PDB file of C-alpha atoms in Angstrom:
ATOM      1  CA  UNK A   1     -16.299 -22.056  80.510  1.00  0.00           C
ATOM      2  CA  UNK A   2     -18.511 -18.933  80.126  1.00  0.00           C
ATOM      3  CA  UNK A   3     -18.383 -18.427  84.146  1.00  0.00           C
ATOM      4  CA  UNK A   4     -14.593 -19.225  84.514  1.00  0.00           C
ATOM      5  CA  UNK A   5     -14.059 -16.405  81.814  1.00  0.00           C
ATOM      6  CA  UNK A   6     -16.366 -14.133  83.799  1.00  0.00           C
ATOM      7  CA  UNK A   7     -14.925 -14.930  87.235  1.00  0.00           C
ATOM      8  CA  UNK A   8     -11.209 -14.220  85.632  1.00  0.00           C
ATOM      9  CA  UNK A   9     -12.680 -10.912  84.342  1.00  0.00           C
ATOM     10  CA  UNK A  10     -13.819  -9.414  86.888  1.00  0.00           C
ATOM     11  CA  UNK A  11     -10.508 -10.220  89.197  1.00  0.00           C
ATOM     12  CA  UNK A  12      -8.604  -8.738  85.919  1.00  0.00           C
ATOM     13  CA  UNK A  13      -6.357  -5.858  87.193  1.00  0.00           C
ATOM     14  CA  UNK A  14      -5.160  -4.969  83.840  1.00  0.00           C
ATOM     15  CA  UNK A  15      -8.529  -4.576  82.311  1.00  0.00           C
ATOM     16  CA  UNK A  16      -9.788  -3.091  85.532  1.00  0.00           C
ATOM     17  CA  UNK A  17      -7.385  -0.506  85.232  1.00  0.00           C
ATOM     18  CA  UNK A  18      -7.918   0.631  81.010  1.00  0.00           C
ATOM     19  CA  UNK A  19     -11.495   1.040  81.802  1.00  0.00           C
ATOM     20  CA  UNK A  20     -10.929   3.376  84.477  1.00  0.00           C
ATOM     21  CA  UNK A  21      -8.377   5.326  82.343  1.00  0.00           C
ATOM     22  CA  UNK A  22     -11.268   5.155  79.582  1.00  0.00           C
ATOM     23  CA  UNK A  23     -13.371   6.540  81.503  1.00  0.00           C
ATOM     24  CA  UNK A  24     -11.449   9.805  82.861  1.00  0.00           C
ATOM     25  CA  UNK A  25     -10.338   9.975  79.138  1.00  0.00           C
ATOM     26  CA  UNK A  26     -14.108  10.178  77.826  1.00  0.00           C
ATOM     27  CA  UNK A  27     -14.092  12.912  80.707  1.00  0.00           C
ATOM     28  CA  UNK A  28     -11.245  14.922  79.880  1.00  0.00           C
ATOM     29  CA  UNK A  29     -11.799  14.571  76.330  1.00  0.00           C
ATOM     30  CA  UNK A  30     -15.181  13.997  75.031  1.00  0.00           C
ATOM     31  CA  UNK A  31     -14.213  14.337  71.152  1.00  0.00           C
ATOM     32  CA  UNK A  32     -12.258  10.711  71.531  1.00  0.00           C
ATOM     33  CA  UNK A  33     -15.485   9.276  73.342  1.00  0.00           C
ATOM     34  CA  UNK A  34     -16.775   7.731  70.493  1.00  0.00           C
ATOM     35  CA  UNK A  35     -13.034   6.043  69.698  1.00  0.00           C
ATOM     36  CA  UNK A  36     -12.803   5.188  73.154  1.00  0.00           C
ATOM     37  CA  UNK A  37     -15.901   3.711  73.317  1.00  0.00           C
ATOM     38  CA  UNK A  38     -15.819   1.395  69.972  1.00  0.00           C
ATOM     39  CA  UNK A  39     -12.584   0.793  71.508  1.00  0.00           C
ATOM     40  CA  UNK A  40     -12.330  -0.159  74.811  1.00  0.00           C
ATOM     41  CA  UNK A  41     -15.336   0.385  77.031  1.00  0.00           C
ATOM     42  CA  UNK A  42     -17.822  -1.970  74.269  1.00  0.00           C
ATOM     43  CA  UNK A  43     -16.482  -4.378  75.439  1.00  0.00           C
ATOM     44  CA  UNK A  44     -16.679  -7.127  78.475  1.00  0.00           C
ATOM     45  CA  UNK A  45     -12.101  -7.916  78.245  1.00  0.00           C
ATOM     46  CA  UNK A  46      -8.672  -6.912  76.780  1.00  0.00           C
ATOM     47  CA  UNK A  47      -9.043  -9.756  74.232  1.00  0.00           C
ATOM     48  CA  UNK A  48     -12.495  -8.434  73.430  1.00  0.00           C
ATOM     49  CA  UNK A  49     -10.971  -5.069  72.845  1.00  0.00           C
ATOM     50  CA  UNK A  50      -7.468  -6.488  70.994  1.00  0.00           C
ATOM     51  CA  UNK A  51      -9.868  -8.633  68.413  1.00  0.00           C
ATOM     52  CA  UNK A  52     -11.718  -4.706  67.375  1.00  0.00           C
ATOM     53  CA  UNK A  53      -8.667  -3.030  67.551  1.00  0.00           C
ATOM     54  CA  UNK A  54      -6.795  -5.934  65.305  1.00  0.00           C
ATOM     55  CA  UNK A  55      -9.794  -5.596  62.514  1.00  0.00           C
ATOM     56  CA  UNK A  56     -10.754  -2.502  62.295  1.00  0.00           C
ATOM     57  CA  UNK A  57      -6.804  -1.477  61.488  1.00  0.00           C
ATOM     58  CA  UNK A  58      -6.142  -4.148  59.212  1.00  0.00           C
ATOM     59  CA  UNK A  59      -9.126  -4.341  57.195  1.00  0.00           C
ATOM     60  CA  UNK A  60      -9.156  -3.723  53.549  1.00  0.00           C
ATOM     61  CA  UNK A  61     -10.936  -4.333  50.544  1.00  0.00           C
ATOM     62  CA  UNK A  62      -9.136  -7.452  50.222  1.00  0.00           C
ATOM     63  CA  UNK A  63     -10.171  -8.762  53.706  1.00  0.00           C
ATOM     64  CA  UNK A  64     -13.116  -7.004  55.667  1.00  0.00           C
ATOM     65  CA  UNK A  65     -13.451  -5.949  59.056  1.00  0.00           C
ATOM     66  CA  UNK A  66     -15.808  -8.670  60.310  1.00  0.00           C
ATOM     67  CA  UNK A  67     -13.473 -11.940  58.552  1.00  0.00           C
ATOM     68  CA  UNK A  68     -10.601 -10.244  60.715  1.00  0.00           C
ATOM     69  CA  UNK A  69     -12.512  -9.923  63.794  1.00  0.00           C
ATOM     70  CA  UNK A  70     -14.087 -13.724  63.817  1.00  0.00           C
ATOM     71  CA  UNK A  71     -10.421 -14.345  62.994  1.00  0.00           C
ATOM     72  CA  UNK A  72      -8.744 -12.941  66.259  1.00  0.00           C
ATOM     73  CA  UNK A  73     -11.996 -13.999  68.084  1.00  0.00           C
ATOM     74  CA  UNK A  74     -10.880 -17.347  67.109  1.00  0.00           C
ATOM     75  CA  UNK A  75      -7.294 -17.069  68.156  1.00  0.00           C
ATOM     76  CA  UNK A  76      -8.143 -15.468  71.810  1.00  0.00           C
ATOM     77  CA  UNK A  77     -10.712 -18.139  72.813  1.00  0.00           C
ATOM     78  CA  UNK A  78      -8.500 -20.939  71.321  1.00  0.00           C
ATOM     79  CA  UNK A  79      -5.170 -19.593  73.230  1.00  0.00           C
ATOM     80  CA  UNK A  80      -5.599 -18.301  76.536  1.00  0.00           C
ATOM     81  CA  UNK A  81      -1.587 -17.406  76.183  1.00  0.00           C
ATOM     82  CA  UNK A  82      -2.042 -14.907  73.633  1.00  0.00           C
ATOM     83  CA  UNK A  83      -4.404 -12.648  75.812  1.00  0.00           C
ATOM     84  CA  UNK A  84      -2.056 -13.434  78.889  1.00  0.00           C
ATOM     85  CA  UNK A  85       1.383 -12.092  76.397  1.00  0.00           C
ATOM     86  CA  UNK A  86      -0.554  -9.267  75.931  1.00  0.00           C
ATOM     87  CA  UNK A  87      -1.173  -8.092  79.451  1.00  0.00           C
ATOM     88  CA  UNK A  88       3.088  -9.122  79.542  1.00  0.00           C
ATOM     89  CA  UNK A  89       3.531  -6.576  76.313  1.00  0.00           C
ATOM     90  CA  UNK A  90       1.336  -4.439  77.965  1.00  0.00           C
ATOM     91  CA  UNK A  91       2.833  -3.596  81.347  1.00  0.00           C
ATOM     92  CA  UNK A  92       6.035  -3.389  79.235  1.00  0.00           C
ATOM     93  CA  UNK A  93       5.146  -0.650  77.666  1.00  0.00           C
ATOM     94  CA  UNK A  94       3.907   0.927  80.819  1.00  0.00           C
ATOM     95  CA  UNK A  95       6.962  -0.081  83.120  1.00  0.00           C
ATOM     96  CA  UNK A  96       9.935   1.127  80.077  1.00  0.00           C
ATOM     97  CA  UNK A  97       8.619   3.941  78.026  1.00  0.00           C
ATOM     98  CA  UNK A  98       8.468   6.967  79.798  1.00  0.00           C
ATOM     99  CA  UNK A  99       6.187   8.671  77.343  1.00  0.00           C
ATOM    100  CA  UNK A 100       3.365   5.914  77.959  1.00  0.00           C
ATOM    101  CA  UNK A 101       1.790   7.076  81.144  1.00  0.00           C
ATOM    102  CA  UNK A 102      -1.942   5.277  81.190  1.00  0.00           C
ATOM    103  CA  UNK A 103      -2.314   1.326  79.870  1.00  0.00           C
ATOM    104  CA  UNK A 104      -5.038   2.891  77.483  1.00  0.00           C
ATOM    105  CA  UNK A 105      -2.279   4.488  74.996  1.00  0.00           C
ATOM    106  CA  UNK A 106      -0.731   1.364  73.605  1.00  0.00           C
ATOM    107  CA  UNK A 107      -3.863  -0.548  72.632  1.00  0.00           C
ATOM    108  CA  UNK A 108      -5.051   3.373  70.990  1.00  0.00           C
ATOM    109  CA  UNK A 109      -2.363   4.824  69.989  1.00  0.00           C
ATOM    110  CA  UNK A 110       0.895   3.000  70.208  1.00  0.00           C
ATOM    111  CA  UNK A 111       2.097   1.011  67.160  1.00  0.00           C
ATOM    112  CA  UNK A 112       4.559  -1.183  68.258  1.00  0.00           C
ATOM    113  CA  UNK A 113       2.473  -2.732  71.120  1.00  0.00           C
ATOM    114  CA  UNK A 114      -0.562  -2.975  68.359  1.00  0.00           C
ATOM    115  CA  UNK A 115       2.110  -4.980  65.633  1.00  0.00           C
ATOM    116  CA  UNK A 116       3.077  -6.931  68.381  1.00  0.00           C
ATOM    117  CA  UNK A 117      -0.626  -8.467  69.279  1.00  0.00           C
ATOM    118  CA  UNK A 118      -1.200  -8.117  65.322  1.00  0.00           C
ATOM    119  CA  UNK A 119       2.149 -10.719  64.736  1.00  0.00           C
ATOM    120  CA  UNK A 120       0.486 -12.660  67.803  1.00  0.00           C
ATOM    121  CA  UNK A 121      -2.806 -13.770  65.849  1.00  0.00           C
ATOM    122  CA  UNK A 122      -0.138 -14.127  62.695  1.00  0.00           C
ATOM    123  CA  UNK A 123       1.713 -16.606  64.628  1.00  0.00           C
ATOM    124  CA  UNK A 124      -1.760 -18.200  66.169  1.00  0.00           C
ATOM    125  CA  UNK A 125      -2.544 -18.799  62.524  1.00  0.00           C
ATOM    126  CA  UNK A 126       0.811 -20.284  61.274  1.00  0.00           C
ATOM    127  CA  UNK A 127       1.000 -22.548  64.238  1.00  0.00           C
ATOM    128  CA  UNK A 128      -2.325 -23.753  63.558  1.00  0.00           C
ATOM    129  CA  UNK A 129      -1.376 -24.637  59.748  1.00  0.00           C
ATOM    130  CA  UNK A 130      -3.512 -21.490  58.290  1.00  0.00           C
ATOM    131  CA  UNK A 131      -0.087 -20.096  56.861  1.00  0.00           C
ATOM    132  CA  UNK A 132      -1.523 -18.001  53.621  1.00  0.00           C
ATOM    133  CA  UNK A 133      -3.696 -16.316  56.028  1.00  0.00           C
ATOM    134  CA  UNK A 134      -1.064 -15.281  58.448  1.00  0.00           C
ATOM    135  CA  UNK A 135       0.963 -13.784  55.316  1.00  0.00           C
ATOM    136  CA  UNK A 136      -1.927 -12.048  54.638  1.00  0.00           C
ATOM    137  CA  UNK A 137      -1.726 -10.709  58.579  1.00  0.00           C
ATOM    138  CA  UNK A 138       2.116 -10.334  58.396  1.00  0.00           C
ATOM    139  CA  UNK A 139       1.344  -8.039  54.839  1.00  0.00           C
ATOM    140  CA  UNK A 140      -1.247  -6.028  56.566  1.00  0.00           C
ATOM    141  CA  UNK A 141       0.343  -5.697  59.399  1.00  0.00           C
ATOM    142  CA  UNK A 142       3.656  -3.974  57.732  1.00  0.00           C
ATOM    143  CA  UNK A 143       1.425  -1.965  55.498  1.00  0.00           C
ATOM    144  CA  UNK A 144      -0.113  -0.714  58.389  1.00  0.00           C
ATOM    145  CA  UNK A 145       2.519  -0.400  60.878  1.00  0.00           C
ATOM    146  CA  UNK A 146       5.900  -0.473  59.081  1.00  0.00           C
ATOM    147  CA  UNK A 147       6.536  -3.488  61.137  1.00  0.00           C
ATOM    148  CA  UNK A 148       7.635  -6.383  58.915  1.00  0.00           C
ATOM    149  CA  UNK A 149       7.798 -10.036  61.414  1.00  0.00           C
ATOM    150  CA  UNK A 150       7.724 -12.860  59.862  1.00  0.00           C
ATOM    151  CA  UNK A 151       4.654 -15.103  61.531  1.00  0.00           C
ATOM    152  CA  UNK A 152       6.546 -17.911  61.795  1.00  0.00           C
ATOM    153  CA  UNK A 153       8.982 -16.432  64.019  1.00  0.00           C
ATOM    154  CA  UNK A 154       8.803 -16.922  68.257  1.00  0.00           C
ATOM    155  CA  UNK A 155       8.334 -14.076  70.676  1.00  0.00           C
ATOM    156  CA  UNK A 156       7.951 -13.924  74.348  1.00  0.00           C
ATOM    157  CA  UNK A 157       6.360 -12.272  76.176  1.00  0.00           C
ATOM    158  CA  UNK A 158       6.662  -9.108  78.366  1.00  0.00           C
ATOM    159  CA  UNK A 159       8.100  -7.578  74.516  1.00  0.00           C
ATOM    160  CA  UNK A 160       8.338  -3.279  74.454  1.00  0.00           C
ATOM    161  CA  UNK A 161       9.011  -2.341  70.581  1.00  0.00           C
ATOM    162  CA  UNK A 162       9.674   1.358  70.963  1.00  0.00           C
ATOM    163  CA  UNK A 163       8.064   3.564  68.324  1.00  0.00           C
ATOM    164  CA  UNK A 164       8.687   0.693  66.106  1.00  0.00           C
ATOM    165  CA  UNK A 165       9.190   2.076  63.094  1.00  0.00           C
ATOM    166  CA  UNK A 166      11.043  -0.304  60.630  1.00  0.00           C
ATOM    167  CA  UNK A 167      11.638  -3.109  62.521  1.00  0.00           C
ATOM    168  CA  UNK A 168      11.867  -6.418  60.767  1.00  0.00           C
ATOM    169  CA  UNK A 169      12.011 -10.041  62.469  1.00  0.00           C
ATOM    170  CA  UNK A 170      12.654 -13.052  59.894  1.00  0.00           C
ATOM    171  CA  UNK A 171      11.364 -16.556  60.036  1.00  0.00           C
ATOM    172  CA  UNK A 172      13.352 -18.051  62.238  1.00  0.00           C
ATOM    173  CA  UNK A 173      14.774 -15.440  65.050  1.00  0.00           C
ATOM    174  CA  UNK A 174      14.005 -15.897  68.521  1.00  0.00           C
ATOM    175  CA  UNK A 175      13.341 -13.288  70.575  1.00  0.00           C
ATOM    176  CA  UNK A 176      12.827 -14.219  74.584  1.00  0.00           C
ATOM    177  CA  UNK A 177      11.019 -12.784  77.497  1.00  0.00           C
ATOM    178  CA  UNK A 178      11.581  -9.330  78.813  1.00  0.00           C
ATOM    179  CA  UNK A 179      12.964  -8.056  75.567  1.00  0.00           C
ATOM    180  CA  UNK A 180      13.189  -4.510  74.353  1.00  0.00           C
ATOM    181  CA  UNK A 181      14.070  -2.857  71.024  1.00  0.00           C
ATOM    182  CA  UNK A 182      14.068   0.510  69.476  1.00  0.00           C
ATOM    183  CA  UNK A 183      12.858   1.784  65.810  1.00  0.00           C
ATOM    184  CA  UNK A 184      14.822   0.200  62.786  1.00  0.00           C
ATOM    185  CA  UNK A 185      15.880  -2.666  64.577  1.00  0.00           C
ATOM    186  CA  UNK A 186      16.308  -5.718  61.986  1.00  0.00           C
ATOM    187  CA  UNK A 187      16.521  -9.479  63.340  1.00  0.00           C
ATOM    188  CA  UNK A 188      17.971 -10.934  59.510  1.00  0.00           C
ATOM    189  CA  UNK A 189      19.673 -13.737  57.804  1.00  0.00           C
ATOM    190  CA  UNK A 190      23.035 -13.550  55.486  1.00  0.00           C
ATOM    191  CA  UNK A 191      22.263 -14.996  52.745  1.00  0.00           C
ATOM    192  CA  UNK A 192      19.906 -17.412  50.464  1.00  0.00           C
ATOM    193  CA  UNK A 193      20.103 -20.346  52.942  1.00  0.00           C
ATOM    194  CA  UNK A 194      16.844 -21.950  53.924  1.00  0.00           C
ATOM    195  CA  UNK A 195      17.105 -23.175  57.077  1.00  0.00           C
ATOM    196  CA  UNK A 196      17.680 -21.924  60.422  1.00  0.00           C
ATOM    197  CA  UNK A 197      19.323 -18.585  59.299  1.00  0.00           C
ATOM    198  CA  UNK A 198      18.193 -15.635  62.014  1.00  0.00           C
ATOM    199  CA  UNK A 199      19.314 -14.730  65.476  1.00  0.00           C
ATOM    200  CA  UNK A 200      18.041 -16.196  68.803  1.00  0.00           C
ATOM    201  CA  UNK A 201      17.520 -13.154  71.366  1.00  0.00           C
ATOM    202  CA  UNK A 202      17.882 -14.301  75.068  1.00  0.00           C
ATOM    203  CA  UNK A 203      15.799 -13.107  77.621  1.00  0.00           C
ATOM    204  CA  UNK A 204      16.094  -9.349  78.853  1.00  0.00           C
ATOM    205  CA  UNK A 205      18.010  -8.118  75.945  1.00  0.00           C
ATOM    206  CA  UNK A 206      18.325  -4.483  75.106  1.00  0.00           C
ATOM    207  CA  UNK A 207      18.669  -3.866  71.229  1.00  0.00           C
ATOM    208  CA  UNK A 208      19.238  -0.108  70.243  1.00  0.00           C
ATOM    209  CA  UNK A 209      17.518   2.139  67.625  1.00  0.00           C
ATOM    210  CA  UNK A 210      19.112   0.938  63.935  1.00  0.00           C
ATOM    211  CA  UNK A 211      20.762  -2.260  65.560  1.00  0.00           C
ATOM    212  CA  UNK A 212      21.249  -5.164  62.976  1.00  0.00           C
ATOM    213  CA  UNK A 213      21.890  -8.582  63.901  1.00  0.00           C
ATOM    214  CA  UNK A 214      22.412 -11.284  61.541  1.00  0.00           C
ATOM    215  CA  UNK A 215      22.862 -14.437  60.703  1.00  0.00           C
ATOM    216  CA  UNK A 216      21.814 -17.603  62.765  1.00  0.00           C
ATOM    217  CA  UNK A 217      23.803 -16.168  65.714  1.00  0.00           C
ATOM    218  CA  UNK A 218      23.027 -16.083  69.867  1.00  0.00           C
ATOM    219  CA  UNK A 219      22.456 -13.027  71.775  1.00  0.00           C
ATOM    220  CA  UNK A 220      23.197 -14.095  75.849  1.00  0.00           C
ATOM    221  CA  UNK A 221      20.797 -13.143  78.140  1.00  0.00           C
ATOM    222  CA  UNK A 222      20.393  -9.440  79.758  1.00  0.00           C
ATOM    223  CA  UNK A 223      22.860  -8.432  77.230  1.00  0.00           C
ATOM    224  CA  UNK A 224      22.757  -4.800  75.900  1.00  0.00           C
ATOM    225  CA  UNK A 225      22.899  -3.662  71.698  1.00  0.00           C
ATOM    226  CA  UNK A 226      24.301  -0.275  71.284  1.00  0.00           C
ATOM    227  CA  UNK A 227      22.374   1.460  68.774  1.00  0.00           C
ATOM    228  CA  UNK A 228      23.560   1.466  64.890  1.00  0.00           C
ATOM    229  CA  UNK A 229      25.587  -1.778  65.773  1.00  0.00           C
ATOM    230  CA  UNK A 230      26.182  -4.795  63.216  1.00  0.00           C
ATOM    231  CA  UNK A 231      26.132  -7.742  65.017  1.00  0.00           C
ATOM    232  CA  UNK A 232      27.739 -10.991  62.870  1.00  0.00           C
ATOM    233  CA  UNK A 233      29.254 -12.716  66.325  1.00  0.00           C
ATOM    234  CA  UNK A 234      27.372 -14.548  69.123  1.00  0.00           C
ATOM    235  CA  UNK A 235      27.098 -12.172  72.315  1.00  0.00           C
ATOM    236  CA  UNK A 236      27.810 -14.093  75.686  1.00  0.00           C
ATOM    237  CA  UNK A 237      25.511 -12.719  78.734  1.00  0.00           C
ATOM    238  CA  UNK A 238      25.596  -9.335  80.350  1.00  0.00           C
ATOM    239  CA  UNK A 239      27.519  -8.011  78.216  1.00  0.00           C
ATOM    240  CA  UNK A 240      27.448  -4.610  75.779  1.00  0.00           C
ATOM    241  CA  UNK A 241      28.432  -4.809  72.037  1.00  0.00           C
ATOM    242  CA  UNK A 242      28.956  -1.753  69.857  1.00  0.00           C
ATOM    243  CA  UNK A 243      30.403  -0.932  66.644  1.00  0.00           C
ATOM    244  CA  UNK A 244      30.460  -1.990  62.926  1.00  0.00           C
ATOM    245  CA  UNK A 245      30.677  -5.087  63.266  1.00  0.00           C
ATOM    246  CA  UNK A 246      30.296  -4.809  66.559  1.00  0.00           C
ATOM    247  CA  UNK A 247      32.233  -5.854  69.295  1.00  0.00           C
ATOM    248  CA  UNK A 248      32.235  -6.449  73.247  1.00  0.00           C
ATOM    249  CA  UNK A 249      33.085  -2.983  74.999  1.00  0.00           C
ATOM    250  CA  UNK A 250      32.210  -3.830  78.839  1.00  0.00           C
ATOM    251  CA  UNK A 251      29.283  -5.355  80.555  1.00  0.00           C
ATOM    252  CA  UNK A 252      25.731  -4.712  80.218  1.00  0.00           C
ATOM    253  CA  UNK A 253      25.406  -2.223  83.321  1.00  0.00           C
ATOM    254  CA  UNK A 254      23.089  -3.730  84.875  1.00  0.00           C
ATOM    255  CA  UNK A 255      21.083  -6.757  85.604  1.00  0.00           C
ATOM    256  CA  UNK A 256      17.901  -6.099  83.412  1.00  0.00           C
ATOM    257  CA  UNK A 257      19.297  -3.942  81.168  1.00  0.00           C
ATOM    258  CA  UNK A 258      15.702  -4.040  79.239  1.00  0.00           C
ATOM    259  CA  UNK A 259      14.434  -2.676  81.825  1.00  0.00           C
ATOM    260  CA  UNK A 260      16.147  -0.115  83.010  1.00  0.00           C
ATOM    261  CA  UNK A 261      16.076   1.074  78.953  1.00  0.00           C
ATOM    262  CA  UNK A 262      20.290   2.717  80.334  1.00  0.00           C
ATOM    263  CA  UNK A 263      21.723   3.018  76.441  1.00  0.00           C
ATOM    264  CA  UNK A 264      24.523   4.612  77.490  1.00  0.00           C
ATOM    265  CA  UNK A 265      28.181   3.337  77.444  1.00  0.00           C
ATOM    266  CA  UNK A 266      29.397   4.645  80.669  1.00  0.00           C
ATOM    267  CA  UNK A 267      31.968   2.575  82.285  1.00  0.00           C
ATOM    268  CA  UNK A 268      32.529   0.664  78.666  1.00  0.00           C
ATOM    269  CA  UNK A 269      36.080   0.429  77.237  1.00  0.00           C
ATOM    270  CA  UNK A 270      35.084   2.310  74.420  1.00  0.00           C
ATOM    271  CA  UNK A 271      34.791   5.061  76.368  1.00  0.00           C
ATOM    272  CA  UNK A 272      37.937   8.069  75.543  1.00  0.00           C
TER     273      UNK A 272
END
């Protein structure tokens, strides 16, 4: 096992390219070379580097640094998927946001991409029947972040969370592959019920700053949110809803409208 990890290391493009970028950034400025260091260049992978990164920002002194770290140590060598999500998350970030220029700035500086690998270890935890521990994850991880999801709800992967301030995910939404979502974004339920009560996000879906959707409703695939929207209806595919509640005003635009990050209603019937 110890070689395999090593061979799949050192043909890791991802991880090739943050050290590199850590390394100019030590360069360019020293002052960060002791975060970037402690950071990123310590250590031998991503999920080496995810596992510092996830304890040194959530520790407390209810729950120290080194309980944290064994923690996500745990959850990266038990599931392989969790390091390969975040590489997906990752390249996101990269690909949508034009503000994020090197792969170093999510894992430093970003919050949404760090909630995002911070729910991952939350979910690791739940899935593996350690729930009071991933509440304590999910508690930490809003009190750090201002991102509130629930760890017992299912992400994708390839998920951009733009400057993710406020967003909130409840225990049973969905959210697929490709996704992306601006600040204040909440994924809720309607009322008291217990069951399955919060929305299922297809795959490439674009959901816009302030965006609500609730209730245990569908959300098609490649389907666009316009931002401040209430959505209470399902949304079929490629198309764009807007509006309190909101309601279909053309198609999505586009093919991969989470992508392409377009948030504008051009060629929409809600157009004057």
């Amino acid at each position: 096992m110890a070689k395999t990890q090593a061979k799949v290391a050192a043909v890791d493009p991802v991880w090739s390219q943050i050290c590199e970028e850590a390394h100019a950034a030590v360069r360019d400025e020293p002052l960060l070379g002791a975060l970037i260091h402690a950071g990123l260049l310590h250590h031998p992978t991503l999920e080496r580097a995810l596992a510092f990164r996830f304890s040194l920002k959530l520790a407390s002194g209810e729950m120290s640094e080194q309980i944290l770290r064994e923690i996500a140590d745990e959850a990266f060598s038990s599931d392989p998927d969790l390091g390969q999500a975040a590489r997906a998350d990752l390249v996101a970030v990269y690909d949508r946001d034009p503000a994020c220029h090197r792969f170093l700035q999510p894992i430093l500086f970003f919050k949404g991409y760090q909630a995002l690998q911070s729910y991952r270890i939350a979910h690791w935890l739940w899935r593996v029947g350690r729930t009071d521990m991933a509440y304590f994850v999910q508690m930490r991880t809003s009190e750090m972040f201002g991102v509130d999801i629930h760890p017992a709800a299912r992400i994708g992967r390839g998920v951009m969370i733009d400057h993710a301030h406020s967003i909130v995910i409840g225990e049973t939404a969905v959210v697929g592959d490709n996704v992306s979502m601006l600040h204040s974004v909440t994924l809720g339920g309607t009322g008291k019920e217990e069951q399955d009560r919060h929305p299922k996000i297809g795959n490439g879906v674009l959901i816009g700053a302030g965006a609500k959707v609730l209730g245990n409703i569908h959300v098609g695939d490649n389907s666009r949110i316009a931002a401040g929207s209430v959505v209470l209806a399902d949304v079929p595919r490629c198309k764009t809803v807007a509006g309190v509640p909101a309601k279909i005003v053309g198609e999505a635009g586009c093919a991969h409208p989470s992508v392409s990050m377009d948030q504008q209603l051009r060629g929409c019937d809600c157009e004057g």
